[in-house]
PDB file of C-alpha atoms in Angstrom:
ATOM      1  CA  MET A   1     -51.603 -11.739  11.752  1.00  0.00           C
ATOM      2  CA  ALA A   2     -50.821 -10.067   8.446  1.00  0.00           C
ATOM      3  CA  SER A   3     -51.475  -6.619   9.919  1.00  0.00           C
ATOM      4  CA  ARG A   4     -48.941  -7.188  12.718  1.00  0.00           C
ATOM      5  CA  ALA A   5     -46.272  -8.152  10.190  1.00  0.00           C
ATOM      6  CA  GLY A   6     -47.093  -5.089   8.087  1.00  0.00           C
ATOM      7  CA  VAL A   7     -46.908  -2.788  11.107  1.00  0.00           C
ATOM      8  CA  SER A   8     -43.591  -4.256  12.283  1.00  0.00           C
ATOM      9  CA  THR A   9     -42.137  -3.928   8.777  1.00  0.00           C
ATOM     10  CA  ALA A  10     -43.270  -0.321   8.599  1.00  0.00           C
ATOM     11  CA  LEU A  11     -41.691   0.422  11.977  1.00  0.00           C
ATOM     12  CA  VAL A  12     -38.385  -1.138  10.923  1.00  0.00           C
ATOM     13  CA  LEU A  13     -38.360   0.887   7.692  1.00  0.00           C
ATOM     14  CA  LEU A  14     -39.186   4.087   9.596  1.00  0.00           C
ATOM     15  CA  ALA A  15     -36.386   3.431  12.095  1.00  0.00           C
ATOM     16  CA  LEU A  16     -33.972   2.796   9.220  1.00  0.00           C
ATOM     17  CA  LEU A  17     -34.996   6.047   7.518  1.00  0.00           C
ATOM     18  CA  LEU A  18     -34.540   8.048  10.734  1.00  0.00           C
ATOM     19  CA  SER A  19     -31.137   6.520  11.434  1.00  0.00           C
ATOM     20  CA  CYS A  20     -29.964   7.325   7.877  1.00  0.00           C
ATOM     21  CA  ALA A  21     -31.157  10.922   8.240  1.00  0.00           C
ATOM     22  CA  ALA A  22     -29.404  11.274  11.601  1.00  0.00           C
ATOM     23  CA  MET A  23     -26.161   9.840  10.218  1.00  0.00           C
ATOM     24  CA  SER A  24     -26.141  12.142   7.195  1.00  0.00           C
ATOM     25  CA  SER A  25     -26.801  15.245   9.322  1.00  0.00           C
ATOM     26  CA  ALA A  26     -24.048  14.234  11.777  1.00  0.00           C
ATOM     27  CA  ALA A  27     -21.615  13.717   8.911  1.00  0.00           C
ATOM     28  CA  ARG A  28     -22.535  17.125   7.463  1.00  0.00           C
ATOM     29  CA  ARG A  29     -21.929  18.781  10.844  1.00  0.00           C
ATOM     30  CA  LEU A  30     -18.532  17.090  11.142  1.00  0.00           C
ATOM     31  CA  GLN A  31     -17.540  18.302   7.691  1.00  0.00           C
ATOM     32  CA  GLU A  32     -18.571  21.866   8.497  1.00  0.00           C
ATOM     33  CA  GLU A  33     -16.713  21.849  11.818  1.00  0.00           C
ATOM     34  CA  GLU A  34     -13.532  20.543  10.244  1.00  0.00           C
ATOM     35  CA  ALA A  35     -11.308  23.542   9.657  1.00  0.00           C
ATOM     36  CA  PRO A  36      -9.179  23.472   6.537  1.00  0.00           C
ATOM     37  CA  LYS A  37      -5.793  22.267   7.713  1.00  0.00           C
ATOM     38  CA  GLU A  38      -2.663  23.866   6.415  1.00  0.00           C
ATOM     39  CA  GLU A  39      -0.231  21.396   5.024  1.00  0.00           C
ATOM     40  CA  GLU A  40       2.318  20.430   7.615  1.00  0.00           C
ATOM     41  CA  GLU A  41       5.819  21.253   6.586  1.00  0.00           C
ATOM     42  CA  PHE A  42       8.296  18.494   7.212  1.00  0.00           C
ATOM     43  CA  PRO A  43      11.998  19.120   7.750  1.00  0.00           C
ATOM     44  CA  PRO A  44      14.138  18.590   4.646  1.00  0.00           C
ATOM     45  CA  HIS A  45      15.423  15.106   4.068  1.00  0.00           C
ATOM     46  CA  LEU A  46      18.892  14.325   5.253  1.00  0.00           C
ATOM     47  CA  PRO A  47      21.424  13.562   2.535  1.00  0.00           C
ATOM     48  CA  VAL A  48      21.969   9.890   1.869  1.00  0.00           C
ATOM     49  CA  PRO A  49      25.512   8.865   2.767  1.00  0.00           C
ATOM     50  CA  GLU A  50      27.478   7.178   0.018  1.00  0.00           C
ATOM     51  CA  LEU A  51      28.560   3.610   0.614  1.00  0.00           C
ATOM     52  CA  PRO A  52      32.287   3.043   0.866  1.00  0.00           C
ATOM     53  CA  VAL A  53      33.854   1.402  -2.165  1.00  0.00           C
ATOM     54  CA  PRO A  54      36.163  -1.507  -1.279  1.00  0.00           C
ATOM     55  CA  GLU A  55      39.730  -0.873  -2.335  1.00  0.00           C
ATOM     56  CA  HIS A  56      40.602  -4.530  -2.788  1.00  0.00           C
ATOM     57  CA  GLU A  57      39.178  -7.264  -4.978  1.00  0.00           C
ATOM     58  CA  LEU A  58      37.092 -10.033  -3.571  1.00  0.00           C
ATOM     59  CA  PRO A  59      38.735 -13.424  -3.137  1.00  0.00           C
ATOM     60  CA  PRO A  60      38.005 -16.000  -5.846  1.00  0.00           C
ATOM     61  CA  PHE A  61      34.968 -18.182  -5.351  1.00  0.00           C
ATOM     62  CA  PRO A  62      36.046 -21.527  -3.866  1.00  0.00           C
ATOM     63  CA  GLU A  63      35.785 -24.585  -6.071  1.00  0.00           C
ATOM     64  CA  VAL A  64      33.316 -27.187  -4.929  1.00  0.00           C
ATOM     65  CA  HIS A  65      34.185 -30.810  -5.543  1.00  0.00           C
ATOM     66  CA  LEU A  66      31.123 -32.985  -5.648  1.00  0.00           C
ATOM     67  CA  PRO A  67      31.269 -36.737  -5.254  1.00  0.00           C
ATOM     68  CA  PRO A  68      30.945 -38.656  -8.525  1.00  0.00           C
ATOM     69  CA  LYS A  69      27.450 -39.602  -9.553  1.00  0.00           C
ATOM     70  CA  PRO A  70      26.659 -43.274  -9.100  1.00  0.00           C
ATOM     71  CA  GLU A  71      26.201 -45.235 -12.256  1.00  0.00           C
ATOM     72  CA  LEU A  72      22.645 -46.369 -12.805  1.00  0.00           C
ATOM     73  CA  PRO A  73      21.994 -49.973 -13.724  1.00  0.00           C
ATOM     74  CA  PRO A  74      20.979 -50.467 -17.343  1.00  0.00           C
ATOM     75  CA  PHE A  75      17.270 -50.391 -18.008  1.00  0.00           C
ATOM     76  CA  PRO A  76      16.044 -53.934 -18.658  1.00  0.00           C
ATOM     77  CA  GLU A  77      14.682 -54.695 -22.083  1.00  0.00           C
ATOM     78  CA  VAL A  78      11.004 -55.447 -22.093  1.00  0.00           C
ATOM     79  CA  HIS A  79       9.625 -57.845 -24.670  1.00  0.00           C
ATOM     80  CA  LEU A  80       6.013 -56.975 -25.349  1.00  0.00           C
ATOM     81  CA  PRO A  81       3.692 -59.251 -27.252  1.00  0.00           C
ATOM     82  CA  PRO A  82       2.896 -58.071 -30.764  1.00  0.00           C
ATOM     83  CA  LYS A  83      -0.138 -55.858 -31.152  1.00  0.00           C
ATOM     84  CA  PRO A  84      -3.221 -57.707 -32.310  1.00  0.00           C
ATOM     85  CA  GLU A  85      -4.391 -56.921 -35.801  1.00  0.00           C
ATOM     86  CA  LEU A  86      -7.625 -54.943 -35.791  1.00  0.00           C
ATOM     87  CA  PRO A  87     -10.223 -56.008 -38.301  1.00  0.00           C
ATOM     88  CA  GLU A  88     -11.111 -53.607 -41.091  1.00  0.00           C
ATOM     89  CA  VAL A  89     -14.454 -51.994 -40.403  1.00  0.00           C
ATOM     90  CA  GLU A  90     -16.511 -50.615 -43.233  1.00  0.00           C
ATOM     91  CA  LEU A  91     -18.032 -47.275 -42.265  1.00  0.00           C
ATOM     92  CA  PRO A  92     -21.369 -46.077 -43.590  1.00  0.00           C
ATOM     93  CA  PRO A  93     -21.201 -43.357 -46.226  1.00  0.00           C
ATOM     94  CA  LYS A  94     -21.086 -39.802 -44.930  1.00  0.00           C
ATOM     95  CA  PRO A  95     -24.378 -37.950 -45.261  1.00  0.00           C
ATOM     96  CA  GLU A  96     -24.336 -34.938 -47.531  1.00  0.00           C
ATOM     97  CA  ILE A  97     -24.479 -31.639 -45.719  1.00  0.00           C
ATOM     98  CA  PRO A  98     -27.255 -29.448 -47.069  1.00  0.00           C
ATOM     99  CA  ALA A  99     -26.084 -26.161 -48.558  1.00  0.00           C
ATOM    100  CA  VAL A 100     -26.740 -23.037 -46.537  1.00  0.00           C
ATOM    101  CA  PRO A 101     -29.077 -20.731 -48.437  1.00  0.00           C
ATOM    102  CA  GLU A 102     -27.545 -17.378 -49.294  1.00  0.00           C
ATOM    103  CA  PHE A 103     -28.917 -14.355 -47.489  1.00  0.00           C
ATOM    104  CA  HIS A 104     -29.113 -10.926 -49.062  1.00  0.00           C
ATOM    105  CA  PHE A 105     -30.138  -7.835 -47.140  1.00  0.00           C
ATOM    106  CA  PRO A 106     -33.197  -6.204 -48.665  1.00  0.00           C
ATOM    107  CA  GLU A 107     -32.544  -3.000 -50.577  1.00  0.00           C
ATOM    108  CA  PRO A 108     -33.693   0.060 -48.599  1.00  0.00           C
ATOM    109  CA  GLU A 109     -36.604   1.855 -50.142  1.00  0.00           C
ATOM    110  CA  ALA A 110     -35.965   5.363 -51.356  1.00  0.00           C
ATOM    111  CA  LYS A 111     -37.672   7.976 -49.177  1.00  0.00           C
ATOM    112  CA  PRO A 112     -39.671  10.568 -51.110  1.00  0.00           C
TER     113      PRO A 112
END
């Protein structure tokens, strides 16, 4: 069984290699056949016509009269119960943070 899988894998890899070689040679042939094209010359651009300037002023913007805003009812007062008193809690003492030892780079040895 293992030999059949090995043979089929080898055949697939061989087919892949041959197809890559064929594609690269076909691409090379196409590049060689392609003659260097001279740049196409386009006709000169037509001049852009200037827009006519209006000789009169624009009419004033019309005023817009909106209906009056309705008056909102007053927000009702809310009577909340008083906040309960929280008992005082005694916290344990904070542990001391150990000091970080200082680090000094070793002095390089002089080379003879």
